[in-house]
Each structure stands twice: as C-alpha cells, then as structure tokens.
Amino acid sequence: MGIRHLHTFMEKNGGFYTVNMEREILEAKKFTENPLLVIDMKVLHPIFGTDKRSLLCGGQFSVVEHMADTFFKRLTDAGAELVFYYDGTLKMNDKWIANQNEKYDRMISILDGIDAEPSLKEAADKFEQTIPYNTCIKLKNVAKRHGKFIVSKDLKCDQALAIYATKFKALAVVTHDTDFLIFEGRWQLWHANHIDVNKLITKAYCKQVLLCTLGLQWPQMAIWATLAGNSFFKYDELVPFLSEFGPNNQKFYRLAKYVRQLPLRNGKLDDDTVHSILARVYWNRQVPPEAYDWFRQSVAFYQLNEPSKDSQQNDGDPFAHLLEDEHYVTYSILTDKPHTCTILFFDYRTSEIGNYYEIIEPIIARMAGILLYHHKEERQDVTLAIKRNHHESHSVVTVPATFPTAITPPPLIELISKDERVQASLLERKLQLWRWVCSDDLLDVEQFNTVPPAFMCTVLTLYRLRQCGAIRIFEADLLLLIAQQLSKGVFDLTLEPYPQRLNPRAFRLAFVFQNVYHHMARVAKVLGLSEEYRPMTPYDGHRFHNMYNVWTGMNVESEFQPIEEWRFYKHAKSHAVQNE
C-alpha cells in the first residue's frame, strides 16, 4: 500500500520506534481530554487475522469479535476517542479486477494444498503469506460500538482520513499505508500490522525523520512520492526512470536530489515543468495520454485541503441519504453501481458444491427486483462485479432483475423506515419477501416465521444451498446445530482445539456457507429488517471441522432435537443430484 519499499527504507534510516499505545494515550491526556485516534478500517482484518490456522478453518467469528471488542475498549478506557474511516469511493476498474483474479489464483493454489490433506499446521505454515483475510467476519459493528464511523464519499479514503486527523489534531493515525508518511499532518503514524493486541504496543514511523533524511520540504514530498510510484502513478510505469538513480539503496536519495532541483512557484509545479518531468520519465517511450492527469492527481492527493461544498459528489443525488444510514447495497443497486461479489475459496474447477455464481445470482436478481419494483420504467437490471467460472476473469456483468408477482414490495421509504409502527406493520410482508428471495417454494410457508429471528438467515442460507445441490443434509444440520450451540454458549470457544487436518470438502463448504449467508444477510438489510434478523455469521471453524470429522458417516439423529423444528431445508427441492 502506498510507496513500495518505503517502510524498509525508514527502518534502515532509524525512522521508526516502538510505541506503547496505552502509555502514549495517557501522556497525551495531559494536554487534551480525549486524545484522538483515527483508524483506517481496512487494517482491522490484518490486526485481528493473525491466526493462520484459524483462518483456514473459516475463522472463529465470536473469538475475533471479542478480541476486537476488548482491544478497542482498552484504548477508550485509557481515554482515547476512536474514529474509524471506511472507503465509500470504491470504483470498479482494471486494478480491482486484476487484484481479484490474482487472489483467486492464490486461493486455487491453497485449495490444491488442502486437497493433499496435510496437517492443519503444515498447511498454515506453507501458505502463511498467501492466505486471504476472511472479510465475511464483519468488524464494522464492533468498531461502531466504540467510536465514530465515517464513510468517505467525496475523496479517496486515505486523503479524507488525513484531512480529518489534521483538522481535529489527532494523536495518531492507525494504518499500514505508506502514503501517510507523505501527508504533512503532525499526528503520529502507528503501523497496524505490528500491533500486539495483548501488550498494546506497535511500531510507529516518524515522518519528520523521512523529511530530513531526504532533505525535502513538505510541498516537495508529494512530487517525490509520485515519482517513487504509488496508486496513481504505478511503479511499473516508473521502473526505467527509477533505474537511472542507481541501486535500490540509493534510489530514494537520488530521486530526492532530482526533486530538489525542480522549480516550484508557490509550492507548485507549472505545466511546462510537469511535461518536462514526464518526458524524462518516459525517455525513449511514448508518453501515455493519461500521464499528465496521473501526475496531477497524485500530487493533489497528498494535499490536506477539504473539498468545497460545490465539489462534493452527492449534491443532487436523490439516494445520498442511503449512505448515511449504511444502506450501501440499496444505494449501489438504485444508482446502478456494480454490486461486488467477491469469492472466498470457491473452486470453480468442480461442480461438487455447485456453481457459486448460479447460487447467488438469483438472490441478487430478486433483491434488485424488490428495490426496482417501483422504478421499472427507469431500469430493470442490476450490475454485478463477479467471477462466473474458472476460466473467465472477474468482470462487470448485467443481469435482469427478477420481480415478485405474488407479493408487492413496499416502496423504498417504507422499506427503510425506522418508525416502529411502520416496521411492525410491514414485518410479515418483509419476511415473505425474504423467503421468496430464497425460493418460490417458501413464499407461502408461514410456518417458517416460527424460526427465531437469529436463525432465519442461517436456515434460508442452508435452504438455498440444499436447493442448489451444494450441501448434504447432515452438513446443513451440523451448521445449524453449531449456530444454535453458539447462541446458547454450549461450548467454550477459546478451548475448542484446532482440528488436526481439514477435510477438503468441508474446507470448501465452510466458505461457501459464509459467503451465501453474507448475501442473505444483505437481503435482510435491504428489506429494512433489524439486526436481530442478520446477526454475525453463526460459525466457528474449529467446532465445525472437529464435528464434521466425527459426524461423517455416522447416524447422528439424536443430536437434532434442539434444531428439529427449524430444519425446513429437509424438504428443499434440489435442482441438482446430491449424494447423501
């Protein structure tokens, strides 16, 4: 993230130190009542996802949530005010597609490794550097219990975060992005990847040391960072240019010397100078027509100027209010922005657990049908960013919305209303729509409403997986039983041992369950159902794999008593042949 190799450069030049976060907060309280920590939301999974064995099991959702809850509470108990920044400006582009394709290839390699059935420890050690974080574990709700949650909509998240931290005199920014070494703000930079959540210590990087080491002024730092390579001006574009500055251990110094020689007027470069820089960068190469904009956008990115009211993107947007209430999916569908469908350990090479696209596409098409029902004249389709099979790249595709015919969805204003009377009057219809999204067969099954709200999403997920031939009855029963056990505290999660090894089918199933549950929970959010209907994914990876190994091939009917009345998926009409 940010400028490649910059952390290494800082460490070689003494530009870092160890910080005790609790002690630093207490020290800052001598000067301000509640020292401000601004936390980049994208770093939370690296902070709490360090247990690679657990990640391969699919995660221990409650354990991770408790760990995050405890960490944030210790910071606030010390006196800190926490503000969390989330990127609401995600744009579907070639970079996103390339990243997702690369991630899929890495996951396929891990799947092949799991198929060889090594011990869990061997697998975790072998793939330590390539195991993706489990983004199905939603840490946003935990964060919101401890601080303010801000969605950046008008600026790139890093810039908005830096502006906020500077404006409100933050003690520190918590991130892993080297771009924050280039912003001028006087806050400390605490590196998220080095946080010890038990000892509350981490590594901090000193921007002033970098400035002095390079011999630059702050206006020059943005130019230096641009020419070193960042998310605007890609490193690969700059390799021939940077090679002129000698070996890697000299590159940053000599680049700084070059930047010092550039003429600045009121801290800025004029157009002639920019064009001369680009001519040197692309010496003996064609200068891309976008290069000028890349350069200007990059330099502007590091400026800590708040956007004017006139420049804000959401002015005149009739659906902007949806973002304030975190109806992100509703907003993306109504504004025809791509609905992102990322994949976690789904193997498109085999149909043993169905086809992920075919499992979730009808869910999204029906969800879109509910939202677009009263806007049919404007649009009747939804845009997805997804991978549909093994050989095809991730891509942006348009699919027709599926509109309900036997039931009329409430208009948007009623769907998302927080008025308790409106919510109560529409609850039965919302639940019916939720069942319809899952399957036509459930539309009029009112008995389904006897399932406790906390388990409805799980049962609908399992029903959908059964209908697609992705899951066996005993597997569905096991997942539902674990959900019930988690709610009742039947077992101590912290004492649940790691499984010795992972069954390859169970490994795949754990993640497809989580991913489809995530989509079913999104439907509940779109329908305006309260959080009791869309709790954190009720899954514990250690428990699931341990019990899966015991249950395989056994008659375990006696275990089903607590969940017997909720097993609606037993009657799901499968669209595929499934061996029991």
mmCIF file of N, CA and C in Angstrom, residues 456-579:
data_model
loop_
_atom_site.group_PDB
_atom_site.id
_atom_site.type_symbol
_atom_site.label_atom_id
_atom_site.label_comp_id
_atom_site.label_asym_id
_atom_site.label_seq_id
_atom_site.Cartn_x
_atom_site.Cartn_y
_atom_site.Cartn_z
ATOM 1 N N MET A 456 -33.049 -17.283 11.298
ATOM 2 C CA MET A 456 -33.719 -17.256 9.996
ATOM 3 C C MET A 456 -32.727 -17.172 8.842
ATOM 4 N N CYS A 457 -31.732 -16.317 8.977
ATOM 5 C CA CYS A 457 -30.763 -16.141 7.896
ATOM 6 C C CYS A 457 -29.986 -17.436 7.662
ATOM 7 N N THR A 458 -29.659 -18.126 8.742
ATOM 8 C CA THR A 458 -28.951 -19.402 8.622
ATOM 9 C C THR A 458 -29.815 -20.432 7.901
ATOM 10 N N VAL A 459 -31.080 -20.545 8.296
ATOM 11 C CA VAL A 459 -31.961 -21.541 7.691
ATOM 12 C C VAL A 459 -32.193 -21.233 6.211
ATOM 13 N N LEU A 460 -32.379 -19.963 5.871
ATOM 14 C CA LEU A 460 -32.561 -19.594 4.466
ATOM 15 C C LEU A 460 -31.301 -19.893 3.651
ATOM 16 N N THR A 461 -30.157 -19.629 4.243
ATOM 17 C CA THR A 461 -28.891 -19.931 3.561
ATOM 18 C C THR A 461 -28.768 -21.421 3.285
ATOM 19 N N LEU A 462 -29.066 -22.219 4.290
ATOM 20 C CA LEU A 462 -28.972 -23.673 4.133
ATOM 21 C C LEU A 462 -30.010 -24.185 3.136
ATOM 22 N N TYR A 463 -31.189 -23.580 3.133
ATOM 23 C CA TYR A 463 -32.224 -23.970 2.171
ATOM 24 C C TYR A 463 -31.737 -23.710 0.747
ATOM 25 N N ARG A 464 -31.163 -22.534 0.541
ATOM 26 C CA ARG A 464 -30.658 -22.193 -0.790
ATOM 27 C C ARG A 464 -29.552 -23.161 -1.216
ATOM 28 N N LEU A 465 -28.658 -23.480 -0.314
ATOM 29 C CA LEU A 465 -27.570 -24.402 -0.636
ATOM 30 C C LEU A 465 -28.093 -25.809 -0.918
ATOM 31 N N ARG A 466 -29.118 -26.225 -0.165
ATOM 32 C CA ARG A 466 -29.728 -27.532 -0.430
ATOM 33 C C ARG A 466 -30.392 -27.535 -1.798
ATOM 34 N N GLN A 467 -31.094 -26.467 -2.105
ATOM 35 C CA GLN A 467 -31.815 -26.402 -3.373
ATOM 36 C C GLN A 467 -30.855 -26.424 -4.564
ATOM 37 N N CYS A 468 -29.665 -25.909 -4.355
ATOM 38 C CA CYS A 468 -28.661 -25.890 -5.428
ATOM 39 C C CYS A 468 -27.801 -27.153 -5.434
ATOM 40 N N GLY A 469 -28.112 -28.088 -4.553
ATOM 41 C CA GLY A 469 -27.342 -29.323 -4.511
ATOM 42 C C GLY A 469 -25.932 -29.143 -4.002
ATOM 43 N N ALA A 470 -25.716 -28.086 -3.230
ATOM 44 C CA ALA A 470 -24.359 -27.780 -2.774
ATOM 45 C C ALA A 470 -24.028 -28.422 -1.435
ATOM 46 N N ILE A 471 -25.046 -28.857 -0.708
ATOM 47 C CA ILE A 471 -24.808 -29.276 0.671
ATOM 48 C C ILE A 471 -25.649 -30.501 0.999
ATOM 49 N N ARG A 472 -25.101 -31.390 1.775
ATOM 50 C CA ARG A 472 -25.811 -32.589 2.207
ATOM 51 C C ARG A 472 -26.607 -32.290 3.470
ATOM 52 N N ILE A 473 -27.596 -33.125 3.724
ATOM 53 C CA ILE A 473 -28.460 -32.888 4.887
ATOM 54 C C ILE A 473 -27.649 -32.838 6.176
ATOM 55 N N PHE A 474 -26.746 -33.789 6.361
ATOM 56 C CA PHE A 474 -26.016 -33.812 7.632
ATOM 57 C C PHE A 474 -25.124 -32.578 7.767
ATOM 58 N N GLU A 475 -24.646 -32.050 6.647
ATOM 59 C CA GLU A 475 -23.815 -30.843 6.695
ATOM 60 C C GLU A 475 -24.652 -29.626 7.079
ATOM 61 N N ALA A 476 -25.861 -29.550 6.513
ATOM 62 C CA ALA A 476 -26.765 -28.456 6.877
ATOM 63 C C ALA A 476 -27.134 -28.549 8.357
ATOM 64 N N ASP A 477 -27.424 -29.766 8.810
ATOM 65 C CA ASP A 477 -27.767 -29.964 10.218
ATOM 66 C C ASP A 477 -26.617 -29.539 11.130
ATOM 67 N N LEU A 478 -25.417 -29.887 10.740
ATOM 68 C CA LEU A 478 -24.255 -29.547 11.557
ATOM 69 C C LEU A 478 -24.087 -28.030 11.657
ATOM 70 N N LEU A 479 -24.216 -27.341 10.543
ATOM 71 C CA LEU A 479 -24.058 -25.882 10.554
ATOM 72 C C LEU A 479 -25.149 -25.213 11.385
ATOM 73 N N LEU A 480 -26.378 -25.709 11.282
ATOM 74 C CA LEU A 480 -27.462 -25.128 12.076
ATOM 75 C C LEU A 480 -27.283 -25.445 13.558
ATOM 76 N N LEU A 481 -26.838 -26.659 13.856
ATOM 77 C CA LEU A 481 -26.621 -27.027 15.262
ATOM 78 C C LEU A 481 -25.530 -26.158 15.885
ATOM 79 N N ILE A 482 -24.467 -25.892 15.135
ATOM 80 C CA ILE A 482 -23.399 -25.029 15.660
ATOM 81 C C ILE A 482 -23.936 -23.623 15.910
ATOM 82 N N ALA A 483 -24.789 -23.133 15.012
ATOM 83 C CA ALA A 483 -25.404 -21.816 15.228
ATOM 84 C C ALA A 483 -26.198 -21.810 16.529
ATOM 85 N N GLN A 484 -26.945 -22.885 16.760
ATOM 86 C CA GLN A 484 -27.737 -22.987 17.993
ATOM 87 C C GLN A 484 -26.829 -23.077 19.217
ATOM 88 N N GLN A 485 -25.756 -23.864 19.105
ATOM 89 C CA GLN A 485 -24.829 -24.019 20.229
ATOM 90 C C GLN A 485 -24.123 -22.706 20.558
ATOM 91 N N LEU A 486 -23.773 -21.950 19.526
ATOM 92 C CA LEU A 486 -23.134 -20.653 19.756
ATOM 93 C C LEU A 486 -24.074 -19.713 20.503
ATOM 94 N N SER A 487 -25.343 -19.746 20.148
ATOM 95 C CA SER A 487 -26.310 -18.846 20.796
ATOM 96 C C SER A 487 -26.529 -19.222 22.253
ATOM 97 N N LYS A 488 -26.375 -20.503 22.569
ATOM 98 C CA LYS A 488 -26.616 -20.979 23.935
ATOM 99 C C LYS A 488 -25.333 -21.092 24.755
ATOM 100 N N GLY A 489 -24.191 -20.849 24.133
ATOM 101 C CA GLY A 489 -22.929 -20.971 24.860
ATOM 102 C C GLY A 489 -22.643 -22.386 25.302
ATOM 103 N N VAL A 490 -22.979 -23.349 24.447
ATOM 104 C CA VAL A 490 -22.834 -24.764 24.797
ATOM 105 C C VAL A 490 -21.372 -25.149 25.000
ATOM 106 N N PHE A 491 -20.468 -24.508 24.270
ATOM 107 C CA PHE A 491 -19.053 -24.855 24.399
ATOM 108 C C PHE A 491 -18.221 -23.588 24.539
ATOM 109 N N ASP A 492 -17.053 -23.735 25.129
ATOM 110 C CA ASP A 492 -16.127 -22.616 25.317
ATOM 111 C C ASP A 492 -15.289 -22.474 24.050
ATOM 112 N N LEU A 493 -15.526 -21.408 23.314
ATOM 113 C CA LEU A 493 -14.851 -21.225 22.032
ATOM 114 C C LEU A 493 -13.339 -21.186 22.186
ATOM 115 N N THR A 494 -12.882 -20.601 23.282
ATOM 116 C CA THR A 494 -11.435 -20.449 23.460
ATOM 117 C C THR A 494 -10.751 -21.775 23.754
ATOM 118 N N LEU A 495 -11.544 -22.773 24.166
ATOM 119 C CA LEU A 495 -10.968 -24.087 24.473
ATOM 120 C C LEU A 495 -11.176 -25.093 23.347
ATOM 121 N N GLU A 496 -11.916 -24.694 22.316
ATOM 122 C CA GLU A 496 -12.147 -25.607 21.191
ATOM 123 C C GLU A 496 -10.823 -25.813 20.453
ATOM 124 N N PRO A 497 -10.328 -27.048 20.397
ATOM 125 C CA PRO A 497 -8.999 -27.273 19.805
ATOM 126 C C PRO A 497 -9.003 -27.108 18.286
ATOM 127 N N TYR A 498 -7.826 -26.862 17.748
ATOM 128 C CA TYR A 498 -7.687 -26.873 16.295
ATOM 129 C C TYR A 498 -7.916 -28.300 15.797
ATOM 130 N N PRO A 499 -8.580 -28.476 14.669
ATOM 131 C CA PRO A 499 -8.626 -29.817 14.073
ATOM 132 C C PRO A 499 -7.231 -30.218 13.607
ATOM 133 N N GLN A 500 -6.972 -31.504 13.569
ATOM 134 C CA GLN A 500 -5.649 -31.973 13.147
ATOM 135 C C GLN A 500 -5.407 -31.699 11.666
ATOM 136 N N ARG A 501 -6.450 -31.937 10.865
ATOM 137 C CA ARG A 501 -6.358 -31.670 9.428
ATOM 138 C C ARG A 501 -7.755 -31.335 8.921
ATOM 139 N N LEU A 502 -7.847 -30.802 7.711
ATOM 140 C CA LEU A 502 -9.122 -30.346 7.177
ATOM 141 C C LEU A 502 -9.592 -31.261 6.054
ATOM 142 N N ASN A 503 -10.833 -31.704 6.165
ATOM 143 C CA ASN A 503 -11.455 -32.448 5.076
ATOM 144 C C ASN A 503 -11.629 -31.489 3.893
ATOM 145 N N PRO A 504 -11.143 -31.842 2.695
ATOM 146 C CA PRO A 504 -11.212 -30.901 1.562
ATOM 147 C C PRO A 504 -12.624 -30.419 1.243
ATOM 148 N N ARG A 505 -13.610 -31.307 1.335
ATOM 149 C CA ARG A 505 -14.985 -30.876 1.058
ATOM 150 C C ARG A 505 -15.481 -29.925 2.149
ATOM 151 N N ALA A 506 -15.192 -30.261 3.389
ATOM 152 C CA ALA A 506 -15.618 -29.404 4.496
ATOM 153 C C ALA A 506 -14.957 -28.029 4.404
ATOM 154 N N PHE A 507 -13.701 -28.015 3.958
ATOM 155 C CA PHE A 507 -12.988 -26.748 3.788
ATOM 156 C C PHE A 507 -13.745 -25.842 2.820
ATOM 157 N N ARG A 508 -14.144 -26.383 1.683
ATOM 158 C CA ARG A 508 -14.870 -25.598 0.680
ATOM 159 C C ARG A 508 -16.247 -25.192 1.198
ATOM 160 N N LEU A 509 -16.907 -26.126 1.855
ATOM 161 C CA LEU A 509 -18.269 -25.890 2.326
ATOM 162 C C LEU A 509 -18.325 -24.764 3.361
ATOM 163 N N ALA A 510 -17.330 -24.723 4.230
ATOM 164 C CA ALA A 510 -17.307 -23.692 5.273
ATOM 165 C C ALA A 510 -17.367 -22.294 4.663
ATOM 166 N N PHE A 511 -16.637 -22.106 3.575
ATOM 167 C CA PHE A 511 -16.572 -20.772 2.982
ATOM 168 C C PHE A 511 -17.770 -20.461 2.098
ATOM 169 N N VAL A 512 -18.307 -21.471 1.409
ATOM 170 C CA VAL A 512 -19.492 -21.187 0.594
ATOM 171 C C VAL A 512 -20.673 -20.857 1.506
ATOM 172 N N PHE A 513 -20.759 -21.515 2.657
ATOM 173 C CA PHE A 513 -21.812 -21.181 3.623
ATOM 174 C C PHE A 513 -21.682 -19.724 4.065
ATOM 175 N N GLN A 514 -20.476 -19.317 4.421
ATOM 176 C CA GLN A 514 -20.269 -17.945 4.892
ATOM 177 C C GLN A 514 -20.606 -16.923 3.814
ATOM 178 N N ASN A 515 -20.179 -17.203 2.591
ATOM 179 C CA ASN A 515 -20.422 -16.252 1.503
ATOM 180 C C ASN A 515 -21.906 -16.117 1.182
ATOM 181 N N VAL A 516 -22.619 -17.235 1.133
ATOM 182 C CA VAL A 516 -24.047 -17.171 0.818
ATOM 183 C C VAL A 516 -24.814 -16.558 1.993
ATOM 184 N N TYR A 517 -24.391 -16.860 3.216
ATOM 185 C CA TYR A 517 -25.005 -16.221 4.389
ATOM 186 C C TYR A 517 -24.865 -14.704 4.281
ATOM 187 N N HIS A 518 -23.703 -14.260 3.852
ATOM 188 C CA HIS A 518 -23.450 -12.826 3.699
ATOM 189 C C HIS A 518 -24.459 -12.201 2.734
ATOM 190 N N HIS A 519 -24.746 -12.891 1.634
ATOM 191 C CA HIS A 519 -25.713 -12.359 0.671
ATOM 192 C C HIS A 519 -27.130 -12.380 1.234
ATOM 193 N N MET A 520 -27.477 -13.423 1.965
ATOM 194 C CA MET A 520 -28.805 -13.478 2.582
ATOM 195 C C MET A 520 -28.969 -12.369 3.622
ATOM 196 N N ALA A 521 -27.905 -12.087 4.343
ATOM 197 C CA ALA A 521 -27.955 -11.006 5.330
ATOM 198 C C ALA A 521 -28.088 -9.652 4.638
ATOM 199 N N ARG A 522 -27.468 -9.519 3.472
ATOM 200 C CA ARG A 522 -27.624 -8.288 2.696
ATOM 201 C C ARG A 522 -29.086 -8.074 2.307
ATOM 202 N N VAL A 523 -29.764 -9.157 1.948
ATOM 203 C CA VAL A 523 -31.184 -9.049 1.597
ATOM 204 C C VAL A 523 -31.972 -8.533 2.799
ATOM 205 N N ALA A 524 -31.666 -9.075 3.972
ATOM 206 C CA ALA A 524 -32.358 -8.630 5.187
ATOM 207 C C ALA A 524 -32.138 -7.141 5.426
ATOM 208 N N LYS A 525 -30.929 -6.672 5.178
ATOM 209 C CA LYS A 525 -30.629 -5.247 5.329
ATOM 210 C C LYS A 525 -31.417 -4.427 4.317
ATOM 211 N N VAL A 526 -31.457 -4.891 3.070
ATOM 212 C CA VAL A 526 -32.216 -4.197 2.020
ATOM 213 C C VAL A 526 -33.692 -4.108 2.399
ATOM 214 N N LEU A 527 -34.205 -5.156 3.021
ATOM 215 C CA LEU A 527 -35.613 -5.183 3.423
ATOM 216 C C LEU A 527 -35.883 -4.349 4.672
ATOM 217 N N GLY A 528 -34.837 -3.807 5.265
ATOM 218 C CA GLY A 528 -35.016 -2.988 6.454
ATOM 219 C C GLY A 528 -35.276 -3.790 7.709
ATOM 220 N N LEU A 529 -34.920 -5.076 7.691
ATOM 221 C CA LEU A 529 -35.084 -5.898 8.891
ATOM 222 C C LEU A 529 -34.010 -5.537 9.914
ATOM 223 N N SER A 530 -34.360 -5.608 11.169
ATOM 224 C CA SER A 530 -33.441 -5.198 12.232
ATOM 225 C C SER A 530 -32.277 -6.173 12.356
ATOM 226 N N GLU A 531 -31.286 -5.784 13.138
ATOM 227 C CA GLU A 531 -30.066 -6.583 13.253
ATOM 228 C C GLU A 531 -30.310 -7.954 13.865
ATOM 229 N N GLU A 532 -31.400 -8.122 14.607
ATOM 230 C CA GLU A 532 -31.649 -9.443 15.187
ATOM 231 C C GLU A 532 -31.901 -10.483 14.097
ATOM 232 N N TYR A 533 -32.286 -10.039 12.898
ATOM 233 C CA TYR A 533 -32.507 -10.957 11.782
ATOM 234 C C TYR A 533 -31.237 -11.197 10.961
ATOM 235 N N ARG A 534 -30.217 -10.428 11.198
ATOM 236 C CA ARG A 534 -28.977 -10.566 10.420
ATOM 237 C C ARG A 534 -27.758 -10.466 11.344
ATOM 238 N N PRO A 535 -27.677 -11.402 12.300
ATOM 239 C CA PRO A 535 -26.540 -11.364 13.228
ATOM 240 C C PRO A 535 -25.249 -11.764 12.529
ATOM 241 N N MET A 536 -24.158 -11.574 13.233
ATOM 242 C CA MET A 536 -22.873 -12.052 12.747
ATOM 243 C C MET A 536 -22.994 -13.519 12.338
ATOM 244 N N THR A 537 -22.285 -13.902 11.301
ATOM 245 C CA THR A 537 -22.357 -15.279 10.808
ATOM 246 C C THR A 537 -22.133 -16.259 11.958
ATOM 247 N N PRO A 538 -23.117 -17.125 12.239
ATOM 248 C CA PRO A 538 -23.004 -18.037 13.389
ATOM 249 C C PRO A 538 -22.162 -19.262 13.039
ATOM 250 N N TYR A 539 -20.877 -19.055 13.007
ATOM 251 C CA TYR A 539 -19.974 -20.116 12.559
ATOM 252 C C TYR A 539 -18.725 -20.116 13.423
ATOM 253 N N ASP A 540 -18.256 -21.304 13.757
ATOM 254 C CA ASP A 540 -16.974 -21.457 14.441
ATOM 255 C C ASP A 540 -16.195 -22.543 13.715
ATOM 256 N N GLY A 541 -15.082 -22.155 13.099
ATOM 257 C CA GLY A 541 -14.336 -23.069 12.247
ATOM 258 C C GLY A 541 -13.743 -24.261 12.970
ATOM 259 N N HIS A 542 -13.277 -24.055 14.193
ATOM 260 C CA HIS A 542 -12.695 -25.167 14.939
ATOM 261 C C HIS A 542 -13.781 -26.213 15.230
ATOM 262 N N ARG A 543 -14.913 -25.731 15.729
ATOM 263 C CA ARG A 543 -16.018 -26.627 16.077
ATOM 264 C C ARG A 543 -16.535 -27.364 14.838
ATOM 265 N N PHE A 544 -16.709 -26.626 13.734
ATOM 266 C CA PHE A 544 -17.261 -27.227 12.526
ATOM 267 C C PHE A 544 -16.384 -28.372 12.024
ATOM 268 N N HIS A 545 -15.096 -28.139 11.920
ATOM 269 C CA HIS A 545 -14.225 -29.181 11.366
ATOM 270 C C HIS A 545 -14.052 -30.352 12.339
ATOM 271 N N ASN A 546 -14.002 -30.064 13.621
ATOM 272 C CA ASN A 546 -13.909 -31.160 14.592
ATOM 273 C C ASN A 546 -15.149 -32.046 14.544
ATOM 274 N N MET A 547 -16.329 -31.421 14.499
ATOM 275 C CA MET A 547 -17.568 -32.192 14.486
ATOM 276 C C MET A 547 -17.805 -32.843 13.123
ATOM 277 N N TYR A 548 -17.367 -32.195 12.061
ATOM 278 C CA TYR A 548 -17.535 -32.774 10.719
ATOM 279 C C TYR A 548 -16.814 -34.115 10.637
ATOM 280 N N ASN A 549 -15.619 -34.143 11.174
ATOM 281 C CA ASN A 549 -14.849 -35.389 11.136
ATOM 282 C C ASN A 549 -15.525 -36.492 11.944
ATOM 283 N N VAL A 550 -16.220 -36.116 13.014
ATOM 284 C CA VAL A 550 -16.923 -37.102 13.842
ATOM 285 C C VAL A 550 -18.220 -37.547 13.175
ATOM 286 N N TRP A 551 -18.934 -36.579 12.586
ATOM 287 C CA TRP A 551 -20.261 -36.864 12.030
ATOM 288 C C TRP A 551 -20.215 -37.614 10.704
ATOM 289 N N THR A 552 -19.139 -37.489 9.969
ATOM 290 C CA THR A 552 -19.081 -38.106 8.644
ATOM 291 C C THR A 552 -19.332 -39.608 8.746
ATOM 292 N N GLY A 553 -20.367 -40.059 8.062
ATOM 293 C CA GLY A 553 -20.666 -41.488 8.021
ATOM 294 C C GLY A 553 -21.373 -42.022 9.249
ATOM 295 N N MET A 554 -21.729 -41.155 10.203
ATOM 296 C CA MET A 554 -22.398 -41.631 11.416
ATOM 297 C C MET A 554 -23.877 -41.266 11.396
ATOM 298 N N ASN A 555 -24.658 -41.999 12.139
ATOM 299 C CA ASN A 555 -26.065 -41.658 12.337
ATOM 300 C C ASN A 555 -26.149 -40.780 13.582
ATOM 301 N N VAL A 556 -26.465 -39.520 13.375
ATOM 302 C CA VAL A 556 -26.429 -38.574 14.495
ATOM 303 C C VAL A 556 -27.795 -37.921 14.718
ATOM 304 N N GLU A 557 -28.870 -38.644 14.384
ATOM 305 C CA GLU A 557 -30.220 -38.096 14.535
ATOM 306 C C GLU A 557 -30.487 -37.596 15.951
ATOM 307 N N SER A 558 -29.883 -38.245 16.938
ATOM 308 C CA SER A 558 -30.146 -37.870 18.331
ATOM 309 C C SER A 558 -29.665 -36.464 18.656
ATOM 310 N N GLU A 559 -28.774 -35.929 17.820
ATOM 311 C CA GLU A 559 -28.219 -34.598 18.080
ATOM 312 C C GLU A 559 -29.171 -33.481 17.652
ATOM 313 N N PHE A 560 -30.233 -33.831 16.901
ATOM 314 C CA PHE A 560 -31.003 -32.800 16.210
ATOM 315 C C PHE A 560 -32.135 -32.185 17.022
ATOM 316 N N GLN A 561 -32.378 -32.691 18.210
ATOM 317 C CA GLN A 561 -33.543 -32.218 18.959
ATOM 318 C C GLN A 561 -33.621 -30.691 19.093
ATOM 319 N N PRO A 562 -32.518 -30.004 19.391
ATOM 320 C CA PRO A 562 -32.627 -28.543 19.567
ATOM 321 C C PRO A 562 -33.005 -27.794 18.287
ATOM 322 N N ILE A 563 -32.782 -28.416 17.122
ATOM 323 C CA ILE A 563 -32.998 -27.697 15.861
ATOM 324 C C ILE A 563 -34.079 -28.335 14.993
ATOM 325 N N GLU A 564 -34.699 -29.394 15.481
ATOM 326 C CA GLU A 564 -35.607 -30.196 14.652
ATOM 327 C C GLU A 564 -36.678 -29.350 13.967
ATOM 328 N N GLU A 565 -37.277 -28.424 14.696
ATOM 329 C CA GLU A 565 -38.394 -27.654 14.143
ATOM 330 C C GLU A 565 -37.947 -26.611 13.119
ATOM 331 N N TRP A 566 -36.648 -26.400 12.984
ATOM 332 C CA TRP A 566 -36.151 -25.370 12.062
ATOM 333 C C TRP A 566 -35.585 -25.973 10.778
ATOM 334 N N ARG A 567 -35.649 -27.281 10.628
ATOM 335 C CA ARG A 567 -34.968 -27.952 9.508
ATOM 336 C C ARG A 567 -35.826 -27.934 8.235
ATOM 337 N N PHE A 568 -36.242 -26.751 7.831
ATOM 338 C CA PHE A 568 -37.079 -26.621 6.632
ATOM 339 C C PHE A 568 -36.337 -27.076 5.376
ATOM 340 N N TYR A 569 -35.021 -27.011 5.417
ATOM 341 C CA TYR A 569 -34.229 -27.390 4.241
ATOM 342 C C TYR A 569 -34.331 -28.882 3.931
ATOM 343 N N LYS A 570 -34.861 -29.672 4.861
ATOM 344 C CA LYS A 570 -35.041 -31.104 4.581
ATOM 345 C C LYS A 570 -35.947 -31.308 3.376
ATOM 346 N N HIS A 571 -36.862 -30.357 3.175
ATOM 347 C CA HIS A 571 -37.865 -30.506 2.120
ATOM 348 C C HIS A 571 -37.529 -29.678 0.883
ATOM 349 N N ALA A 572 -36.333 -29.112 0.848
ATOM 350 C CA ALA A 572 -35.947 -28.302 -0.317
ATOM 351 C C ALA A 572 -35.890 -29.182 -1.559
ATOM 352 N N LYS A 573 -36.482 -28.702 -2.636
ATOM 353 C CA LYS A 573 -36.462 -29.438 -3.905
ATOM 354 C C LYS A 573 -35.165 -29.104 -4.626
ATOM 355 N N SER A 574 -34.268 -30.061 -4.613
ATOM 356 C CA SER A 574 -32.937 -29.819 -5.163
ATOM 357 C C SER A 574 -32.976 -29.698 -6.677
ATOM 358 N N HIS A 575 -32.191 -28.745 -7.183
ATOM 359 C CA HIS A 575 -32.049 -28.566 -8.626
ATOM 360 C C HIS A 575 -30.911 -29.408 -9.175
ATOM 361 N N ALA A 576 -30.234 -30.129 -8.297
ATOM 362 C CA ALA A 576 -29.089 -30.934 -8.729
ATOM 363 C C ALA A 576 -29.100 -32.259 -7.987
ATOM 364 N N VAL A 577 -28.505 -33.255 -8.583
ATOM 365 C CA VAL A 577 -28.397 -34.557 -7.929
ATOM 366 C C VAL A 577 -27.377 -34.443 -6.807
ATOM 367 N N GLN A 578 -27.742 -34.908 -5.641
ATOM 368 C CA GLN A 578 -26.853 -34.764 -4.490
ATOM 369 C C GLN A 578 -26.791 -36.087 -3.733
ATOM 370 N N ASN A 579 -25.604 -36.579 -3.539
ATOM 371 C CA ASN A 579 -25.439 -37.804 -2.762
ATOM 372 C C ASN A 579 -25.549 -37.484 -1.286
#
